[in-house]
Amino acid sequence: MNVTKLSGWVLIVFAVIYAVVTIISFSPKYAAASHIGEKASDYGLQTTGTNLRFQMGSELLVDVLCIGLLVIAGWWLTTQEVVQIAWAVIVGLVLLASVVVRTTPIVPLNVLTLSPGAAFYGAQFQAVVTGDPATKYVVMTREEAGKMRPALVSTATGQKIGEVVLDLRNPTGYQKFMSCTTYPVTITGTIAGTSGIAAGRSSRTVAFLHVRDAYMGMPQKK
């Protein structure tokens, strides 16, 4: 097997992993949309489960297209007898980048809602929680409300990112975050795809951050 065919199989494996992560990330939101839509008035929403599911459909469409492109590119490479150096280099760089972002918090959070939900799943992050959103959002989840909460975040340099959803199911992350009495609060952890938040008649997709550590103040210099 030459390097071109190997690159093709790597892309196909990426596509399979991408599909599994998409299901893991998207399914809970889709299931919660029906539940929240049935009790929309209780949540202060003027919408239905059908509308909520329809509004999150664009994210799934992008994920499906990305998976399809990876499969097609991977299959094409596995059929090539001539070594495609450029493709091998591209696949190698993608593989390297995938490893780097999952070991170092370098991913800009403001790109997450512009990219497919599974693209940065498991990547490390560091962000600063600056407060609670002015709008009262309903998180698209069936988990305990206190463990899934919207928040306003910025980068360590003060660049505003906007709303995200914090996943506080990690006991250590939950305890440390809840013990912080004032903002700003620096949080670290991993990106768990995307989540949905709804208010009024609409909903939208935001970054979903699995919090593992938190402390009051801005990031400490190393």
PDB file of C-alpha atoms in Angstrom:
ATOM      1  CA  MET A   1       0.000   0.000   0.000  1.00  0.00           C
ATOM      2  CA  ASN A   2       1.496   3.329  -1.099  1.00  0.00           C
ATOM      3  CA  VAL A   3       1.175   6.626   0.728  1.00  0.00           C
ATOM      4  CA  THR A   4      -1.724   7.760  -1.485  1.00  0.00           C
ATOM      5  CA  LYS A   5      -3.895   4.741  -0.722  1.00  0.00           C
ATOM      6  CA  LEU A   6      -2.997   5.056   2.961  1.00  0.00           C
ATOM      7  CA  SER A   7      -4.111   8.683   2.893  1.00  0.00           C
ATOM      8  CA  GLY A   8      -7.396   7.588   1.367  1.00  0.00           C
ATOM      9  CA  TRP A   9      -8.050   5.065   4.118  1.00  0.00           C
ATOM     10  CA  VAL A  10      -7.168   7.710   6.726  1.00  0.00           C
ATOM     11  CA  LEU A  11      -9.851   9.999   5.256  1.00  0.00           C
ATOM     12  CA  ILE A  12     -12.395   7.183   5.294  1.00  0.00           C
ATOM     13  CA  VAL A  13     -11.589   6.482   8.949  1.00  0.00           C
ATOM     14  CA  PHE A  14     -11.992  10.219   9.627  1.00  0.00           C
ATOM     15  CA  ALA A  15     -15.413  10.076   7.950  1.00  0.00           C
ATOM     16  CA  VAL A  16     -16.509   7.156  10.125  1.00  0.00           C
ATOM     17  CA  ILE A  17     -15.327   8.884  13.310  1.00  0.00           C
ATOM     18  CA  TYR A  18     -16.973  12.105  12.129  1.00  0.00           C
ATOM     19  CA  ALA A  19     -20.285  10.283  11.609  1.00  0.00           C
ATOM     20  CA  VAL A  20     -20.178   8.692  15.068  1.00  0.00           C
ATOM     21  CA  VAL A  21     -19.346  12.010  16.763  1.00  0.00           C
ATOM     22  CA  THR A  22     -22.098  13.771  14.795  1.00  0.00           C
ATOM     23  CA  ILE A  23     -24.651  11.261  16.081  1.00  0.00           C
ATOM     24  CA  ILE A  24     -23.358  11.615  19.649  1.00  0.00           C
ATOM     25  CA  SER A  25     -23.411  15.422  19.467  1.00  0.00           C
ATOM     26  CA  PHE A  26     -26.607  15.980  17.480  1.00  0.00           C
ATOM     27  CA  SER A  27     -28.970  13.279  18.795  1.00  0.00           C
ATOM     28  CA  PRO A  28     -29.451  14.694  22.340  1.00  0.00           C
ATOM     29  CA  LYS A  29     -30.329  18.152  20.951  1.00  0.00           C
ATOM     30  CA  TYR A  30     -32.740  16.707  18.412  1.00  0.00           C
ATOM     31  CA  ALA A  31     -34.465  14.569  21.039  1.00  0.00           C
ATOM     32  CA  ALA A  32     -34.652  17.473  23.484  1.00  0.00           C
ATOM     33  CA  ALA A  33     -36.270  19.723  20.856  1.00  0.00           C
ATOM     34  CA  SER A  34     -39.410  17.595  20.858  1.00  0.00           C
ATOM     35  CA  HIS A  35     -39.580  17.567  24.662  1.00  0.00           C
ATOM     36  CA  ILE A  36     -39.025  21.328  24.945  1.00  0.00           C
ATOM     37  CA  GLY A  37     -41.471  22.058  22.131  1.00  0.00           C
ATOM     38  CA  GLU A  38     -44.241  20.124  23.894  1.00  0.00           C
ATOM     39  CA  LYS A  39     -43.752  22.275  26.991  1.00  0.00           C
ATOM     40  CA  ALA A  40     -42.857  25.496  25.185  1.00  0.00           C
ATOM     41  CA  SER A  41     -45.206  27.647  27.241  1.00  0.00           C
ATOM     42  CA  ASP A  42     -43.690  26.309  30.470  1.00  0.00           C
ATOM     43  CA  TYR A  43     -40.272  27.413  29.223  1.00  0.00           C
ATOM     44  CA  GLY A  44     -41.528  30.813  28.062  1.00  0.00           C
ATOM     45  CA  LEU A  45     -41.115  29.954  24.365  1.00  0.00           C
ATOM     46  CA  GLN A  46     -43.439  30.703  21.448  1.00  0.00           C
ATOM     47  CA  THR A  47     -42.413  27.818  19.230  1.00  0.00           C
ATOM     48  CA  THR A  48     -42.922  24.101  18.622  1.00  0.00           C
ATOM     49  CA  GLY A  49     -40.721  21.034  18.557  1.00  0.00           C
ATOM     50  CA  THR A  50     -40.987  20.937  14.749  1.00  0.00           C
ATOM     51  CA  ASN A  51     -39.701  24.499  14.437  1.00  0.00           C
ATOM     52  CA  LEU A  52     -36.838  23.852  16.839  1.00  0.00           C
ATOM     53  CA  ARG A  53     -35.761  20.729  14.955  1.00  0.00           C
ATOM     54  CA  PHE A  54     -36.040  22.520  11.603  1.00  0.00           C
ATOM     55  CA  GLN A  55     -33.860  25.409  12.789  1.00  0.00           C
ATOM     56  CA  MET A  56     -31.069  23.054  13.844  1.00  0.00           C
ATOM     57  CA  GLY A  57     -31.245  21.141  10.566  1.00  0.00           C
ATOM     58  CA  SER A  58     -28.650  23.330   8.814  1.00  0.00           C
ATOM     59  CA  GLU A  59     -25.946  22.123  11.195  1.00  0.00           C
ATOM     60  CA  LEU A  60     -26.763  18.483  10.429  1.00  0.00           C
ATOM     61  CA  LEU A  61     -26.770  19.222   6.701  1.00  0.00           C
ATOM     62  CA  VAL A  62     -23.251  20.681   6.899  1.00  0.00           C
ATOM     63  CA  ASP A  63     -22.055  17.651   8.882  1.00  0.00           C
ATOM     64  CA  VAL A  64     -23.565  15.220   6.343  1.00  0.00           C
ATOM     65  CA  LEU A  65     -21.957  17.108   3.452  1.00  0.00           C
ATOM     66  CA  CYS A  66     -18.558  17.034   5.179  1.00  0.00           C
ATOM     67  CA  ILE A  67     -18.845  13.305   5.836  1.00  0.00           C
ATOM     68  CA  GLY A  68     -19.813  12.706   2.215  1.00  0.00           C
ATOM     69  CA  LEU A  69     -16.872  14.745   0.903  1.00  0.00           C
ATOM     70  CA  LEU A  70     -14.442  12.862   3.160  1.00  0.00           C
ATOM     71  CA  VAL A  71     -15.765   9.500   1.939  1.00  0.00           C
ATOM     72  CA  ILE A  72     -15.587  10.525  -1.727  1.00  0.00           C
ATOM     73  CA  ALA A  73     -12.064  11.951  -1.391  1.00  0.00           C
ATOM     74  CA  GLY A  74     -10.917   8.918   0.586  1.00  0.00           C
ATOM     75  CA  TRP A  75     -12.379   6.435  -1.891  1.00  0.00           C
ATOM     76  CA  TRP A  76     -10.809   8.346  -4.815  1.00  0.00           C
ATOM     77  CA  LEU A  77      -7.385   8.232  -3.197  1.00  0.00           C
ATOM     78  CA  THR A  78      -7.635   4.484  -2.551  1.00  0.00           C
ATOM     79  CA  THR A  79      -8.147   3.920  -6.302  1.00  0.00           C
ATOM     80  CA  GLN A  80      -5.101   5.946  -7.396  1.00  0.00           C
ATOM     81  CA  GLU A  81      -2.098   4.020  -8.642  1.00  0.00           C
ATOM     82  CA  VAL A  82       0.005   7.166  -9.096  1.00  0.00           C
ATOM     83  CA  VAL A  83       1.329   8.680  -5.883  1.00  0.00           C
ATOM     84  CA  GLN A  84      -0.499  11.933  -5.073  1.00  0.00           C
ATOM     85  CA  ILE A  85       2.065  13.793  -2.973  1.00  0.00           C
ATOM     86  CA  ALA A  86      -0.043  16.917  -2.497  1.00  0.00           C
ATOM     87  CA  TRP A  87      -2.968  14.933  -1.118  1.00  0.00           C
ATOM     88  CA  ALA A  88      -0.687  12.952   1.187  1.00  0.00           C
ATOM     89  CA  VAL A  89       0.745  16.207   2.567  1.00  0.00           C
ATOM     90  CA  ILE A  90      -2.751  17.670   3.102  1.00  0.00           C
ATOM     91  CA  VAL A  91      -3.978  14.563   4.915  1.00  0.00           C
ATOM     92  CA  GLY A  92      -0.825  14.548   7.031  1.00  0.00           C
ATOM     93  CA  LEU A  93      -1.338  18.178   8.018  1.00  0.00           C
ATOM     94  CA  VAL A  94      -4.992  17.529   8.903  1.00  0.00           C
ATOM     95  CA  LEU A  95      -3.950  14.575  11.042  1.00  0.00           C
ATOM     96  CA  LEU A  96      -1.283  16.664  12.781  1.00  0.00           C
ATOM     97  CA  ALA A  97      -3.725  19.527  13.399  1.00  0.00           C
ATOM     98  CA  SER A  98      -6.268  17.090  14.872  1.00  0.00           C
ATOM     99  CA  VAL A  99      -3.700  15.902  17.392  1.00  0.00           C
ATOM    100  CA  VAL A 100      -2.473  19.416  18.268  1.00  0.00           C
ATOM    101  CA  VAL A 101      -5.925  20.908  18.985  1.00  0.00           C
ATOM    102  CA  ARG A 102      -6.745  17.985  21.268  1.00  0.00           C
ATOM    103  CA  THR A 103      -3.633  18.500  23.350  1.00  0.00           C
ATOM    104  CA  THR A 104      -3.295  22.307  23.369  1.00  0.00           C
ATOM    105  CA  PRO A 105      -6.009  24.955  23.872  1.00  0.00           C
ATOM    106  CA  ILE A 106      -5.462  26.903  20.639  1.00  0.00           C
ATOM    107  CA  VAL A 107      -8.859  26.685  18.908  1.00  0.00           C
ATOM    108  CA  PRO A 108     -10.589  30.107  18.674  1.00  0.00           C
ATOM    109  CA  LEU A 109     -14.048  29.629  20.194  1.00  0.00           C
ATOM    110  CA  ASN A 110     -15.624  32.091  17.780  1.00  0.00           C
ATOM    111  CA  VAL A 111     -15.051  29.692  14.856  1.00  0.00           C
ATOM    112  CA  LEU A 112     -16.959  26.830  16.433  1.00  0.00           C
ATOM    113  CA  THR A 113     -20.453  27.894  15.415  1.00  0.00           C
ATOM    114  CA  LEU A 114     -19.168  28.546  11.887  1.00  0.00           C
ATOM    115  CA  SER A 115     -17.749  25.043  11.582  1.00  0.00           C
ATOM    116  CA  PRO A 116     -19.388  21.604  11.688  1.00  0.00           C
ATOM    117  CA  GLY A 117     -20.228  20.478  15.211  1.00  0.00           C
ATOM    118  CA  ALA A 118     -17.933  17.457  15.122  1.00  0.00           C
ATOM    119  CA  ALA A 119     -14.911  19.203  13.608  1.00  0.00           C
ATOM    120  CA  PHE A 120     -13.309  20.167  16.934  1.00  0.00           C
ATOM    121  CA  TYR A 121     -14.931  17.592  19.200  1.00  0.00           C
ATOM    122  CA  GLY A 122     -12.564  16.818  22.076  1.00  0.00           C
ATOM    123  CA  ALA A 123     -10.289  19.826  21.448  1.00  0.00           C
ATOM    124  CA  GLN A 124      -8.825  21.604  24.473  1.00  0.00           C
ATOM    125  CA  PHE A 125     -10.001  25.117  25.274  1.00  0.00           C
ATOM    126  CA  GLN A 126      -9.448  27.970  27.706  1.00  0.00           C
ATOM    127  CA  ALA A 127     -12.019  30.762  28.000  1.00  0.00           C
ATOM    128  CA  VAL A 128     -13.129  33.489  30.384  1.00  0.00           C
ATOM    129  CA  VAL A 129     -16.737  33.557  31.570  1.00  0.00           C
ATOM    130  CA  THR A 130     -17.692  37.215  31.891  1.00  0.00           C
ATOM    131  CA  GLY A 131     -21.311  36.843  33.016  1.00  0.00           C
ATOM    132  CA  ASP A 132     -24.749  35.457  32.269  1.00  0.00           C
ATOM    133  CA  PRO A 133     -26.543  36.328  28.998  1.00  0.00           C
ATOM    134  CA  ALA A 134     -28.978  39.237  29.160  1.00  0.00           C
ATOM    135  CA  THR A 135     -31.539  37.106  27.333  1.00  0.00           C
ATOM    136  CA  LYS A 136     -33.038  34.183  29.232  1.00  0.00           C
ATOM    137  CA  TYR A 137     -32.213  31.211  27.031  1.00  0.00           C
ATOM    138  CA  VAL A 138     -33.511  27.662  27.247  1.00  0.00           C
ATOM    139  CA  VAL A 139     -30.732  25.105  26.664  1.00  0.00           C
ATOM    140  CA  MET A 140     -31.690  22.329  24.243  1.00  0.00           C
ATOM    141  CA  THR A 141     -31.137  19.457  26.618  1.00  0.00           C
ATOM    142  CA  ARG A 142     -33.009  17.053  28.872  1.00  0.00           C
ATOM    143  CA  GLU A 143     -30.212  17.005  31.417  1.00  0.00           C
ATOM    144  CA  GLU A 144     -30.498  18.666  34.813  1.00  0.00           C
ATOM    145  CA  ALA A 145     -30.874  22.406  34.200  1.00  0.00           C
ATOM    146  CA  GLY A 146     -28.138  23.414  36.667  1.00  0.00           C
ATOM    147  CA  LYS A 147     -25.585  21.246  34.899  1.00  0.00           C
ATOM    148  CA  MET A 148     -26.197  22.832  31.477  1.00  0.00           C
ATOM    149  CA  ARG A 149     -26.162  26.609  31.515  1.00  0.00           C
ATOM    150  CA  PRO A 150     -25.628  29.398  28.986  1.00  0.00           C
ATOM    151  CA  ALA A 151     -22.854  31.878  29.676  1.00  0.00           C
ATOM    152  CA  LEU A 152     -21.072  34.811  28.077  1.00  0.00           C
ATOM    153  CA  VAL A 153     -17.407  34.164  27.366  1.00  0.00           C
ATOM    154  CA  SER A 154     -14.402  36.008  26.011  1.00  0.00           C
ATOM    155  CA  THR A 155     -10.803  35.164  25.234  1.00  0.00           C
ATOM    156  CA  ALA A 156      -7.930  35.766  27.631  1.00  0.00           C
ATOM    157  CA  THR A 157      -7.212  39.020  25.777  1.00  0.00           C
ATOM    158  CA  GLY A 158     -10.750  40.306  26.292  1.00  0.00           C
ATOM    159  CA  GLN A 159     -12.141  39.567  22.817  1.00  0.00           C
ATOM    160  CA  LYS A 160     -15.863  38.907  23.192  1.00  0.00           C
ATOM    161  CA  ILE A 161     -17.037  35.529  21.907  1.00  0.00           C
ATOM    162  CA  GLY A 162     -20.689  35.634  22.932  1.00  0.00           C
ATOM    163  CA  GLU A 163     -22.960  32.946  24.297  1.00  0.00           C
ATOM    164  CA  VAL A 164     -21.909  29.337  24.826  1.00  0.00           C
ATOM    165  CA  VAL A 165     -23.362  26.464  26.807  1.00  0.00           C
ATOM    166  CA  LEU A 166     -21.342  25.130  29.733  1.00  0.00           C
ATOM    167  CA  ASP A 167     -21.468  21.403  30.448  1.00  0.00           C
ATOM    168  CA  LEU A 168     -20.965  21.137  34.217  1.00  0.00           C
ATOM    169  CA  ARG A 169     -21.572  17.395  34.579  1.00  0.00           C
ATOM    170  CA  ASN A 170     -17.935  16.846  35.540  1.00  0.00           C
ATOM    171  CA  PRO A 171     -18.066  16.862  39.384  1.00  0.00           C
ATOM    172  CA  THR A 172     -14.762  18.708  39.755  1.00  0.00           C
ATOM    173  CA  GLY A 173     -15.644  21.273  37.109  1.00  0.00           C
ATOM    174  CA  TYR A 174     -19.085  21.824  38.629  1.00  0.00           C
ATOM    175  CA  GLN A 175     -17.760  22.255  42.166  1.00  0.00           C
ATOM    176  CA  LYS A 176     -15.006  24.664  41.148  1.00  0.00           C
ATOM    177  CA  PHE A 177     -17.244  26.728  38.875  1.00  0.00           C
ATOM    178  CA  MET A 178     -20.049  27.021  41.411  1.00  0.00           C
ATOM    179  CA  SER A 179     -17.560  28.019  44.133  1.00  0.00           C
ATOM    180  CA  CYS A 180     -16.598  31.110  42.102  1.00  0.00           C
ATOM    181  CA  THR A 181     -18.597  34.000  43.516  1.00  0.00           C
ATOM    182  CA  THR A 182     -17.710  36.773  41.051  1.00  0.00           C
ATOM    183  CA  TYR A 183     -16.894  37.150  37.384  1.00  0.00           C
ATOM    184  CA  PRO A 184     -14.633  36.860  35.451  1.00  0.00           C
ATOM    185  CA  VAL A 185     -14.063  33.120  35.822  1.00  0.00           C
ATOM    186  CA  THR A 186     -11.437  31.274  33.806  1.00  0.00           C
ATOM    187  CA  ILE A 187     -12.551  27.828  32.642  1.00  0.00           C
ATOM    188  CA  THR A 188     -10.691  25.017  30.906  1.00  0.00           C
ATOM    189  CA  GLY A 189     -11.825  21.714  29.492  1.00  0.00           C
ATOM    190  CA  THR A 190     -12.764  20.159  26.174  1.00  0.00           C
ATOM    191  CA  ILE A 191     -15.097  21.154  23.369  1.00  0.00           C
ATOM    192  CA  ALA A 192     -18.058  18.756  23.208  1.00  0.00           C
ATOM    193  CA  GLY A 193     -19.416  19.823  19.832  1.00  0.00           C
ATOM    194  CA  THR A 194     -22.295  22.267  19.792  1.00  0.00           C
ATOM    195  CA  SER A 195     -25.449  22.876  21.762  1.00  0.00           C
ATOM    196  CA  GLY A 196     -28.647  24.760  21.031  1.00  0.00           C
ATOM    197  CA  ILE A 197     -30.262  27.642  22.881  1.00  0.00           C
ATOM    198  CA  ALA A 198     -33.798  28.916  22.338  1.00  0.00           C
ATOM    199  CA  ALA A 199     -35.580  32.136  23.203  1.00  0.00           C
ATOM    200  CA  GLY A 200     -38.961  33.333  21.990  1.00  0.00           C
ATOM    201  CA  ARG A 201     -39.651  31.909  18.524  1.00  0.00           C
ATOM    202  CA  SER A 202     -36.104  31.072  17.502  1.00  0.00           C
ATOM    203  CA  SER A 203     -33.126  28.934  18.408  1.00  0.00           C
ATOM    204  CA  ARG A 204     -29.492  28.863  17.385  1.00  0.00           C
ATOM    205  CA  THR A 205     -26.350  26.812  17.664  1.00  0.00           C
ATOM    206  CA  VAL A 206     -23.521  27.706  20.065  1.00  0.00           C
ATOM    207  CA  ALA A 207     -20.328  26.068  21.272  1.00  0.00           C
ATOM    208  CA  PHE A 208     -20.758  23.352  23.926  1.00  0.00           C
ATOM    209  CA  LEU A 209     -17.923  23.430  26.477  1.00  0.00           C
ATOM    210  CA  HIS A 210     -17.254  20.562  28.886  1.00  0.00           C
ATOM    211  CA  VAL A 211     -15.795  22.302  31.955  1.00  0.00           C
ATOM    212  CA  ARG A 212     -13.114  20.464  33.912  1.00  0.00           C
ATOM    213  CA  ASP A 213     -11.519  23.291  35.886  1.00  0.00           C
ATOM    214  CA  ALA A 214     -12.450  26.842  36.915  1.00  0.00           C
ATOM    215  CA  TYR A 215     -11.076  29.641  39.053  1.00  0.00           C
ATOM    216  CA  MET A 216     -11.900  33.288  39.632  1.00  0.00           C
ATOM    217  CA  GLY A 217     -10.034  35.913  37.670  1.00  0.00           C
ATOM    218  CA  MET A 218      -8.276  36.063  34.342  1.00  0.00           C
ATOM    219  CA  PRO A 219      -5.989  33.266  33.105  1.00  0.00           C
ATOM    220  CA  GLN A 220      -2.872  32.877  35.189  1.00  0.00           C
ATOM    221  CA  LYS A 221       0.418  33.366  33.397  1.00  0.00           C
ATOM    222  CA  LYS A 222       2.579  30.271  33.276  1.00  0.00           C
TER     223      LYS A 222
END
